[in-house]
């Protein structure tokens, strides 16, 4: 320490301040070392107080003694953490997690995460869920500014949406692959696009021997809306289709498809064309339906809920049928629900 002090005093007086500031941390460290060796009470401090805090306190005392400040500073200034560069791949995964609402996402502003990921934040995005993880990196490179990551084990992409051209690009790049593309959403709703793309992919299982296919949430909004809660669909069925419970499965299915065709078409002739049966057959079935449902069919709200119930049952039946291995027809949509199909075999009057 004496050597350091001599070096300071040997400099011109005008340079003392600069030299003191430069050498002070070393002097303070040596003072602490001497105090720990010579003063028993001081030697126990490092076990209860951080060594850097002790050195800082000694520096303040020396500055006061040397006349560079009137009294020691009462509080140590907070040191700003040194930012460690994040690898680009990890930064992009962090940004993906933040955009999709992952609970493990780092708590940092999106703009900061985007800078680390070198990904300009777009106004609108689409999520893409892939079934071929081996091609994900290649597809991301072809699509350009794309975030690639995993969501619950599924390989997903986030693609900036720039209007109609984005869909055309995705159709071209993903052709020949099984994938689901979410609807375009503002950046804050990215999780919604991802969740519905994953849901649609689960509802569109590939059939043995069928070619890979790309499905877009834009094309299946009604399906997703009606199938988002199967228990509610069962509740609708229990509320509106109870009058059919006493019929045989064959009778019930024929009345259901007839009622749905009439609700969708608006009249017996239109329903007959849909079902490919004689209009008189439809009128006969409609009389049976009216006996079962009564005046409720004249209420617009009742007709709307009946149509929604029958549509959701048909959609669930189709989904279950497609997911059955080998394309076998599923026996039931859910427990207590019979599949609703189009009764093409009906060609005569009656049930």
Tab-separated table of N, CA and C in Angstrom, residues 207-343:
chain	number	residue	atom	x	y	z
A	207	UNK	N	-56.190	-39.947	-43.193
A	207	UNK	CA	-56.717	-41.295	-43.391
A	207	UNK	C	-55.683	-42.157	-44.103
A	208	UNK	N	-55.653	-43.453	-43.804
A	208	UNK	CA	-54.709	-44.347	-44.480
A	208	UNK	C	-54.867	-44.260	-45.986
A	209	UNK	N	-53.770	-44.078	-46.677
A	209	UNK	CA	-53.796	-44.014	-48.129
A	209	UNK	C	-54.126	-42.652	-48.698
A	210	UNK	N	-54.512	-41.693	-47.841
A	210	UNK	CA	-54.860	-40.353	-48.345
A	210	UNK	C	-53.604	-39.502	-48.486
A	211	UNK	N	-53.661	-38.558	-49.403
A	211	UNK	CA	-52.520	-37.677	-49.634
A	211	UNK	C	-52.422	-36.640	-48.518
A	212	UNK	N	-51.194	-36.196	-48.170
A	212	UNK	CA	-51.047	-35.135	-47.174
A	212	UNK	C	-51.807	-33.887	-47.599
A	213	UNK	N	-52.285	-33.149	-46.619
A	213	UNK	CA	-53.139	-32.014	-46.927
A	213	UNK	C	-52.846	-30.868	-45.966
A	214	UNK	N	-52.957	-29.645	-46.471
A	214	UNK	CA	-52.818	-28.445	-45.654
A	214	UNK	C	-54.213	-27.890	-45.394
A	215	UNK	N	-54.555	-27.678	-44.131
A	215	UNK	CA	-55.873	-27.144	-43.788
A	215	UNK	C	-55.695	-25.758	-43.165
A	216	UNK	N	-56.629	-24.862	-43.483
A	216	UNK	CA	-56.584	-23.487	-42.995
A	216	UNK	C	-57.766	-23.244	-42.059
A	217	UNK	N	-57.483	-22.651	-40.928
A	217	UNK	CA	-58.537	-22.317	-39.972
A	217	UNK	C	-59.592	-21.431	-40.628
A	218	UNK	N	-59.166	-20.545	-41.546
A	218	UNK	CA	-60.108	-19.664	-42.242
A	218	UNK	C	-61.253	-20.438	-42.882
A	219	UNK	N	-60.973	-21.657	-43.339
A	219	UNK	CA	-61.974	-22.446	-44.067
A	219	UNK	C	-62.860	-23.284	-43.150
A	220	UNK	N	-62.570	-23.305	-41.855
A	220	UNK	CA	-63.294	-24.210	-40.950
A	220	UNK	C	-63.739	-23.485	-39.680
A	221	UNK	N	-64.066	-22.210	-39.803
A	221	UNK	CA	-64.452	-21.437	-38.623
A	221	UNK	C	-65.719	-21.983	-37.975
A	222	UNK	N	-66.715	-22.344	-38.789
A	222	UNK	CA	-67.962	-22.872	-38.238
A	222	UNK	C	-67.719	-24.184	-37.509
A	223	UNK	N	-66.950	-25.076	-38.118
A	223	UNK	CA	-66.638	-26.355	-37.494
A	223	UNK	C	-65.980	-26.147	-36.136
A	224	UNK	N	-64.979	-25.278	-36.082
A	224	UNK	CA	-64.256	-25.057	-34.833
A	224	UNK	C	-65.153	-24.416	-33.777
A	225	UNK	N	-66.019	-23.524	-34.215
A	225	UNK	CA	-66.921	-22.871	-33.271
A	225	UNK	C	-67.890	-23.872	-32.669
A	226	UNK	N	-68.444	-24.754	-33.500
A	226	UNK	CA	-69.440	-25.704	-33.019
A	226	UNK	C	-68.827	-26.846	-32.217
A	227	UNK	N	-67.555	-27.145	-32.469
A	227	UNK	CA	-66.935	-28.298	-31.819
A	227	UNK	C	-65.983	-27.920	-30.697
A	228	UNK	N	-65.991	-26.664	-30.280
A	228	UNK	CA	-64.995	-26.285	-29.280
A	228	UNK	C	-65.301	-26.841	-27.902
A	229	UNK	N	-66.543	-27.279	-27.657
A	229	UNK	CA	-66.871	-27.868	-26.356
A	229	UNK	C	-67.884	-28.983	-26.568
A	230	UNK	N	-67.424	-30.216	-26.473
A	230	UNK	CA	-68.289	-31.368	-26.738
A	230	UNK	C	-69.374	-31.512	-25.681
A	231	UNK	N	-69.067	-31.118	-24.432
A	231	UNK	CA	-70.077	-31.243	-23.382
A	231	UNK	C	-71.249	-30.303	-23.643
A	232	UNK	N	-70.964	-29.109	-24.203
A	232	UNK	CA	-72.059	-28.199	-24.544
A	232	UNK	C	-72.896	-28.754	-25.694
A	233	UNK	N	-72.238	-29.434	-26.623
A	233	UNK	CA	-72.988	-30.066	-27.711
A	233	UNK	C	-73.918	-31.140	-27.174
A	234	UNK	N	-73.441	-31.894	-26.190
A	234	UNK	CA	-74.303	-32.911	-25.576
A	234	UNK	C	-75.469	-32.254	-24.838
A	235	UNK	N	-75.177	-31.095	-24.208
A	235	UNK	CA	-76.245	-30.386	-23.500
A	235	UNK	C	-77.310	-29.886	-24.477
A	236	UNK	N	-76.875	-29.377	-25.641
A	236	UNK	CA	-77.827	-28.945	-26.664
A	236	UNK	C	-78.679	-30.116	-27.139
A	237	UNK	N	-78.022	-31.256	-27.350
A	237	UNK	CA	-78.752	-32.440	-27.802
A	237	UNK	C	-79.801	-32.859	-26.777
A	238	UNK	N	-79.397	-32.867	-25.498
A	238	UNK	CA	-80.336	-33.264	-24.443
A	238	UNK	C	-81.519	-32.305	-24.364
A	239	UNK	N	-81.267	-31.022	-24.676
A	239	UNK	CA	-82.339	-30.039	-24.566
A	239	UNK	C	-83.309	-30.089	-25.734
A	240	UNK	N	-82.778	-30.240	-26.976
A	240	UNK	CA	-83.620	-30.044	-28.157
A	240	UNK	C	-84.035	-31.329	-28.869
A	241	UNK	N	-83.289	-32.418	-28.683
A	241	UNK	CA	-83.614	-33.629	-29.441
A	241	UNK	C	-84.249	-34.717	-28.595
A	242	UNK	N	-84.653	-34.375	-27.391
A	242	UNK	CA	-85.340	-35.349	-26.538
A	242	UNK	C	-86.595	-35.948	-27.182
A	243	UNK	N	-87.382	-35.186	-27.972
A	243	UNK	CA	-88.580	-35.787	-28.598
A	243	UNK	C	-88.280	-36.984	-29.490
A	244	UNK	N	-87.009	-37.155	-29.902
A	244	UNK	CA	-86.661	-38.275	-30.785
A	244	UNK	C	-86.234	-39.516	-30.011
A	245	UNK	N	-86.180	-39.428	-28.702
A	245	UNK	CA	-85.621	-40.529	-27.907
A	245	UNK	C	-86.403	-41.833	-28.032
A	246	UNK	N	-87.699	-41.748	-28.241
A	246	UNK	CA	-88.509	-42.971	-28.274
A	246	UNK	C	-88.516	-43.653	-29.642
A	247	UNK	N	-87.856	-43.069	-30.626
A	247	UNK	CA	-87.800	-43.657	-31.963
A	247	UNK	C	-86.650	-44.642	-32.062
A	248	UNK	N	-86.702	-45.495	-33.073
A	248	UNK	CA	-85.567	-46.373	-33.334
A	248	UNK	C	-84.425	-45.535	-33.898
A	249	UNK	N	-83.179	-46.027	-33.828
A	249	UNK	CA	-82.053	-45.272	-34.390
A	249	UNK	C	-82.266	-44.909	-35.858
A	250	UNK	N	-82.836	-45.819	-36.649
A	250	UNK	CA	-83.059	-45.561	-38.075
A	250	UNK	C	-84.091	-44.444	-38.261
A	251	UNK	N	-85.188	-44.506	-37.513
A	251	UNK	CA	-86.201	-43.461	-37.611
A	251	UNK	C	-85.640	-42.107	-37.155
A	252	UNK	N	-84.925	-42.128	-36.055
A	252	UNK	CA	-84.370	-40.880	-35.509
A	252	UNK	C	-83.420	-40.229	-36.498
A	253	UNK	N	-82.559	-41.033	-37.131
A	253	UNK	CA	-81.585	-40.451	-38.063
A	253	UNK	C	-82.289	-39.831	-39.261
A	254	UNK	N	-83.319	-40.514	-39.795
A	254	UNK	CA	-84.016	-39.973	-40.960
A	254	UNK	C	-84.726	-38.661	-40.636
A	255	UNK	N	-85.317	-38.575	-39.456
A	255	UNK	CA	-85.973	-37.324	-39.085
A	255	UNK	C	-84.953	-36.213	-38.831
A	256	UNK	N	-83.826	-36.574	-38.267
A	256	UNK	CA	-82.793	-35.567	-38.004
A	256	UNK	C	-82.257	-34.965	-39.298
A	257	UNK	N	-81.930	-35.820	-40.275
A	257	UNK	CA	-81.377	-35.291	-41.524
A	257	UNK	C	-82.431	-34.495	-42.283
A	258	UNK	N	-83.680	-34.920	-42.163
A	258	UNK	CA	-84.756	-34.182	-42.834
A	258	UNK	C	-84.948	-32.812	-42.185
A	259	UNK	N	-84.958	-32.787	-40.853
A	259	UNK	CA	-85.125	-31.518	-40.143
A	259	UNK	C	-83.984	-30.568	-40.458
A	260	UNK	N	-82.757	-31.076	-40.494
A	260	UNK	CA	-81.609	-30.213	-40.784
A	260	UNK	C	-81.679	-29.691	-42.220
A	261	UNK	N	-82.025	-30.559	-43.172
A	261	UNK	CA	-82.131	-30.119	-44.564
A	261	UNK	C	-83.218	-29.067	-44.719
A	262	UNK	N	-84.336	-29.226	-43.988
A	262	UNK	CA	-85.423	-28.232	-44.055
A	262	UNK	C	-84.990	-26.902	-43.438
A	263	UNK	N	-84.297	-26.949	-42.294
A	263	UNK	CA	-83.821	-25.727	-41.638
A	263	UNK	C	-82.805	-24.994	-42.508
A	264	UNK	N	-81.935	-25.752	-43.173
A	264	UNK	CA	-80.898	-25.131	-44.011
A	264	UNK	C	-81.480	-24.622	-45.327
A	265	UNK	N	-82.441	-25.384	-45.891
A	265	UNK	CA	-82.954	-25.024	-47.207
A	265	UNK	C	-84.142	-24.090	-47.190
A	266	UNK	N	-84.907	-24.110	-46.104
A	266	UNK	CA	-86.037	-23.207	-45.985
A	266	UNK	C	-87.354	-23.743	-46.500
A	267	UNK	N	-87.408	-24.968	-47.033
A	267	UNK	CA	-88.665	-25.509	-47.541
A	267	UNK	C	-88.529	-26.964	-47.916
A	268	UNK	N	-89.675	-27.628	-48.141
A	268	UNK	CA	-89.674	-29.053	-48.476
A	268	UNK	C	-89.002	-29.344	-49.812
A	269	UNK	N	-89.258	-28.558	-50.900
A	269	UNK	CA	-88.596	-28.863	-52.176
A	269	UNK	C	-87.070	-28.798	-52.059
A	270	UNK	N	-86.566	-27.769	-51.363
A	270	UNK	CA	-85.108	-27.641	-51.219
A	270	UNK	C	-84.543	-28.813	-50.408
A	271	UNK	N	-85.246	-29.204	-49.337
A	271	UNK	CA	-84.787	-30.337	-48.536
A	271	UNK	C	-84.809	-31.620	-49.352
A	272	UNK	N	-85.810	-31.770	-50.205
A	272	UNK	CA	-85.901	-32.969	-51.038
A	272	UNK	C	-84.731	-33.061	-51.997
A	273	UNK	N	-84.354	-31.919	-52.578
A	273	UNK	CA	-83.195	-31.936	-53.488
A	273	UNK	C	-81.917	-32.294	-52.728
A	274	UNK	N	-81.771	-31.773	-51.517
A	274	UNK	CA	-80.585	-32.080	-50.718
A	274	UNK	C	-80.506	-33.564	-50.385
A	275	UNK	N	-81.646	-34.134	-50.000
A	275	UNK	CA	-81.683	-35.536	-49.577
A	275	UNK	C	-81.863	-36.499	-50.743
A	276	UNK	N	-82.150	-35.959	-51.950
A	276	UNK	CA	-82.373	-36.779	-53.143
A	276	UNK	C	-83.553	-37.731	-52.930
A	277	UNK	N	-84.625	-37.199	-52.378
A	277	UNK	CA	-85.862	-37.965	-52.198
A	277	UNK	C	-87.012	-37.154	-52.780
A	278	UNK	N	-88.199	-37.763	-52.865
A	278	UNK	CA	-89.383	-37.082	-53.390
A	278	UNK	C	-89.863	-36.028	-52.386
A	279	UNK	N	-90.297	-34.849	-52.857
A	279	UNK	CA	-90.804	-33.819	-51.933
A	279	UNK	C	-91.900	-34.329	-51.012
A	280	UNK	N	-92.722	-35.272	-51.510
A	280	UNK	CA	-93.797	-35.802	-50.678
A	280	UNK	C	-93.228	-36.558	-49.475
A	281	UNK	N	-92.070	-37.199	-49.685
A	281	UNK	CA	-91.415	-37.908	-48.578
A	281	UNK	C	-90.995	-36.916	-47.495
A	282	UNK	N	-90.464	-35.790	-47.925
A	282	UNK	CA	-90.031	-34.756	-46.965
A	282	UNK	C	-91.240	-34.204	-46.219
A	283	UNK	N	-92.344	-33.956	-46.940
A	283	UNK	CA	-93.536	-33.398	-46.281
A	283	UNK	C	-94.096	-34.367	-45.243
A	284	UNK	N	-94.056	-35.650	-45.576
A	284	UNK	CA	-94.552	-36.644	-44.623
A	284	UNK	C	-93.691	-36.636	-43.350
A	285	UNK	N	-92.387	-36.613	-43.558
A	285	UNK	CA	-91.489	-36.594	-42.387
A	285	UNK	C	-91.658	-35.309	-41.586
A	286	UNK	N	-91.873	-34.190	-42.276
A	286	UNK	CA	-92.055	-32.918	-41.569
A	286	UNK	C	-93.316	-32.938	-40.707
A	287	UNK	N	-94.367	-33.651	-41.165
A	287	UNK	CA	-95.568	-33.774	-40.341
A	287	UNK	C	-95.272	-34.579	-39.076
A	288	UNK	N	-94.445	-35.601	-39.231
A	288	UNK	CA	-94.031	-36.380	-38.062
A	288	UNK	C	-93.211	-35.512	-37.097
A	289	UNK	N	-92.323	-34.699	-37.669
A	289	UNK	CA	-91.476	-33.815	-36.854
A	289	UNK	C	-92.332	-32.796	-36.103
A	290	UNK	N	-93.347	-32.262	-36.785
A	290	UNK	CA	-94.208	-31.266	-36.150
A	290	UNK	C	-95.002	-31.874	-34.999
A	291	UNK	N	-95.413	-33.116	-35.131
A	291	UNK	CA	-96.113	-33.783	-34.036
A	291	UNK	C	-95.196	-33.943	-32.820
A	292	UNK	N	-93.914	-34.202	-33.087
A	292	UNK	CA	-92.965	-34.424	-31.991
A	292	UNK	C	-92.540	-33.119	-31.313
A	293	UNK	N	-92.303	-32.058	-32.109
A	293	UNK	CA	-91.763	-30.814	-31.569
A	293	UNK	C	-92.828	-29.753	-31.309
A	294	UNK	N	-93.990	-29.881	-31.924
A	294	UNK	CA	-95.073	-28.954	-31.673
A	294	UNK	C	-94.802	-27.550	-32.190
A	295	UNK	N	-95.403	-26.574	-31.476
A	295	UNK	CA	-95.322	-25.180	-31.924
A	295	UNK	C	-93.934	-24.586	-31.791
A	296	UNK	N	-93.015	-25.277	-31.122
A	296	UNK	CA	-91.656	-24.741	-30.935
A	296	UNK	C	-90.964	-24.486	-32.268
A	297	UNK	N	-91.320	-25.251	-33.317
A	297	UNK	CA	-90.674	-25.079	-34.620
A	297	UNK	C	-90.999	-23.734	-35.259
A	298	UNK	N	-92.026	-23.055	-34.756
A	298	UNK	CA	-92.372	-21.746	-35.327
A	298	UNK	C	-91.604	-20.605	-34.665
A	299	UNK	N	-90.821	-20.924	-33.648
A	299	UNK	CA	-90.026	-19.905	-32.950
A	299	UNK	C	-88.644	-19.790	-33.603
A	300	UNK	N	-88.251	-18.605	-34.104
A	300	UNK	CA	-86.955	-18.459	-34.783
A	300	UNK	C	-85.768	-18.893	-33.928
A	301	UNK	N	-85.801	-18.572	-32.647
A	301	UNK	CA	-84.687	-18.950	-31.781
A	301	UNK	C	-84.591	-20.468	-31.649
A	302	UNK	N	-85.736	-21.125	-31.517
A	302	UNK	CA	-85.736	-22.580	-31.428
A	302	UNK	C	-85.170	-23.198	-32.696
A	303	UNK	N	-85.594	-22.684	-33.855
A	303	UNK	CA	-85.083	-23.212	-35.129
A	303	UNK	C	-83.561	-23.020	-35.220
A	304	UNK	N	-83.093	-21.850	-34.772
A	304	UNK	CA	-81.645	-21.592	-34.813
A	304	UNK	C	-80.889	-22.596	-33.934
A	305	UNK	N	-81.371	-22.817	-32.709
A	305	UNK	CA	-80.666	-23.727	-31.812
A	305	UNK	C	-80.781	-25.173	-32.279
A	306	UNK	N	-81.910	-25.528	-32.878
A	306	UNK	CA	-82.036	-26.869	-33.452
A	306	UNK	C	-81.030	-27.079	-34.573
A	307	UNK	N	-80.926	-26.084	-35.463
A	307	UNK	CA	-79.969	-26.195	-36.561
A	307	UNK	C	-78.548	-26.306	-36.028
A	308	UNK	N	-78.204	-25.492	-35.023
A	308	UNK	CA	-76.869	-25.555	-34.448
A	308	UNK	C	-76.602	-26.919	-33.814
A	309	UNK	N	-77.609	-27.458	-33.129
A	309	UNK	CA	-77.461	-28.778	-32.514
A	309	UNK	C	-77.227	-29.859	-33.567
A	310	UNK	N	-78.032	-29.852	-34.609
A	310	UNK	CA	-77.915	-30.883	-35.639
A	310	UNK	C	-76.613	-30.745	-36.423
A	311	UNK	N	-76.199	-29.501	-36.672
A	311	UNK	CA	-74.921	-29.297	-37.375
A	311	UNK	C	-73.757	-29.828	-36.538
A	312	UNK	N	-73.742	-29.514	-35.259
A	312	UNK	CA	-72.627	-29.965	-34.424
A	312	UNK	C	-72.598	-31.486	-34.338
A	313	UNK	N	-73.770	-32.131	-34.285
A	313	UNK	CA	-73.802	-33.596	-34.258
A	313	UNK	C	-73.263	-34.182	-35.550
A	314	UNK	N	-73.636	-33.572	-36.680
A	314	UNK	CA	-73.138	-34.075	-37.961
A	314	UNK	C	-71.627	-33.896	-38.062
A	315	UNK	N	-71.137	-32.734	-37.618
A	315	UNK	CA	-69.702	-32.483	-37.672
A	315	UNK	C	-68.934	-33.452	-36.782
A	316	UNK	N	-69.439	-33.683	-35.575
A	316	UNK	CA	-68.764	-34.616	-34.676
A	316	UNK	C	-68.772	-36.027	-35.235
A	317	UNK	N	-69.877	-36.398	-35.880
A	317	UNK	CA	-69.943	-37.725	-36.486
A	317	UNK	C	-68.910	-37.867	-37.600
A	318	UNK	N	-68.773	-36.818	-38.415
A	318	UNK	CA	-67.792	-36.861	-39.502
A	318	UNK	C	-66.370	-36.931	-38.975
A	319	UNK	N	-66.082	-36.134	-37.936
A	319	UNK	CA	-64.743	-36.146	-37.351
A	319	UNK	C	-64.432	-37.511	-36.767
A	320	UNK	N	-65.390	-38.069	-36.015
A	320	UNK	CA	-65.164	-39.383	-35.425
A	320	UNK	C	-65.005	-40.455	-36.494
A	321	UNK	N	-65.782	-40.336	-37.577
A	321	UNK	CA	-65.697	-41.329	-38.651
A	321	UNK	C	-64.331	-41.267	-39.337
A	322	UNK	N	-63.826	-40.041	-39.557
A	322	UNK	CA	-62.517	-39.907	-40.217
A	322	UNK	C	-61.388	-40.433	-39.349
A	323	UNK	N	-61.560	-40.268	-38.030
A	323	UNK	CA	-60.477	-40.688	-37.145
A	323	UNK	C	-60.478	-42.186	-36.874
A	324	UNK	N	-61.534	-42.882	-37.322
A	324	UNK	CA	-61.589	-44.328	-37.119
A	324	UNK	C	-60.650	-45.013	-38.101
A	325	UNK	N	-59.803	-45.867	-37.590
A	325	UNK	CA	-58.791	-46.518	-38.427
A	325	UNK	C	-59.450	-47.293	-39.560
A	326	UNK	N	-58.865	-47.117	-40.744
A	326	UNK	CA	-59.339	-47.824	-41.920
A	326	UNK	C	-60.598	-47.225	-42.496
A	327	UNK	N	-61.028	-46.052	-41.984
A	327	UNK	CA	-62.209	-45.413	-42.527
A	327	UNK	C	-63.511	-46.075	-42.127
A	328	UNK	N	-63.459	-46.971	-41.075
A	328	UNK	CA	-64.695	-47.617	-40.649
A	328	UNK	C	-65.649	-46.591	-40.072
A	329	UNK	N	-66.907	-46.774	-40.289
A	329	UNK	CA	-67.914	-45.848	-39.775
A	329	UNK	C	-68.011	-45.999	-38.262
A	330	UNK	N	-67.895	-44.850	-37.574
A	330	UNK	CA	-67.997	-44.891	-36.120
A	330	UNK	C	-69.435	-45.209	-35.706
A	331	UNK	N	-69.583	-46.015	-34.650
A	331	UNK	CA	-70.921	-46.367	-34.194
A	331	UNK	C	-71.606	-45.201	-33.488
A	332	UNK	N	-70.838	-44.367	-32.845
A	332	UNK	CA	-71.457	-43.250	-32.130
A	332	UNK	C	-70.515	-42.086	-32.054
A	333	UNK	N	-71.083	-40.897	-31.954
A	333	UNK	CA	-70.254	-39.705	-31.836
A	333	UNK	C	-69.716	-39.593	-30.431
A	334	UNK	N	-70.584	-39.678	-29.453
A	334	UNK	CA	-70.197	-39.712	-28.058
A	334	UNK	C	-71.179	-40.636	-27.367
A	335	UNK	N	-70.938	-40.866	-26.107
A	335	UNK	CA	-71.850	-41.729	-25.364
A	335	UNK	C	-73.259	-41.167	-25.410
A	336	UNK	N	-74.188	-41.973	-25.876
A	336	UNK	CA	-75.581	-41.536	-25.930
A	336	UNK	C	-75.943	-40.758	-27.175
A	337	UNK	N	-75.006	-40.565	-28.118
A	337	UNK	CA	-75.296	-39.825	-29.348
A	337	UNK	C	-75.105	-40.733	-30.544
A	338	UNK	N	-76.064	-40.731	-31.452
A	338	UNK	CA	-75.955	-41.527	-32.670
A	338	UNK	C	-75.421	-40.653	-33.788
A	339	UNK	N	-74.638	-41.205	-34.735
A	339	UNK	CA	-74.117	-40.396	-35.830
A	339	UNK	C	-75.226	-39.887	-36.724
A	340	UNK	N	-75.060	-38.671	-37.211
A	340	UNK	CA	-76.068	-38.063	-38.073
A	340	UNK	C	-75.513	-38.010	-39.479
A	341	UNK	N	-76.086	-38.755	-40.392
A	341	UNK	CA	-75.615	-38.773	-41.765
A	341	UNK	C	-76.707	-38.351	-42.710
A	342	UNK	N	-76.510	-38.521	-44.009
A	342	UNK	CA	-77.525	-38.204	-45.015
A	342	UNK	C	-78.165	-39.506	-45.444
A	343	UNK	N	-79.472	-39.622	-45.246
A	343	UNK	CA	-80.164	-40.887	-45.496
A	343	UNK	C	-80.484	-41.022	-46.976
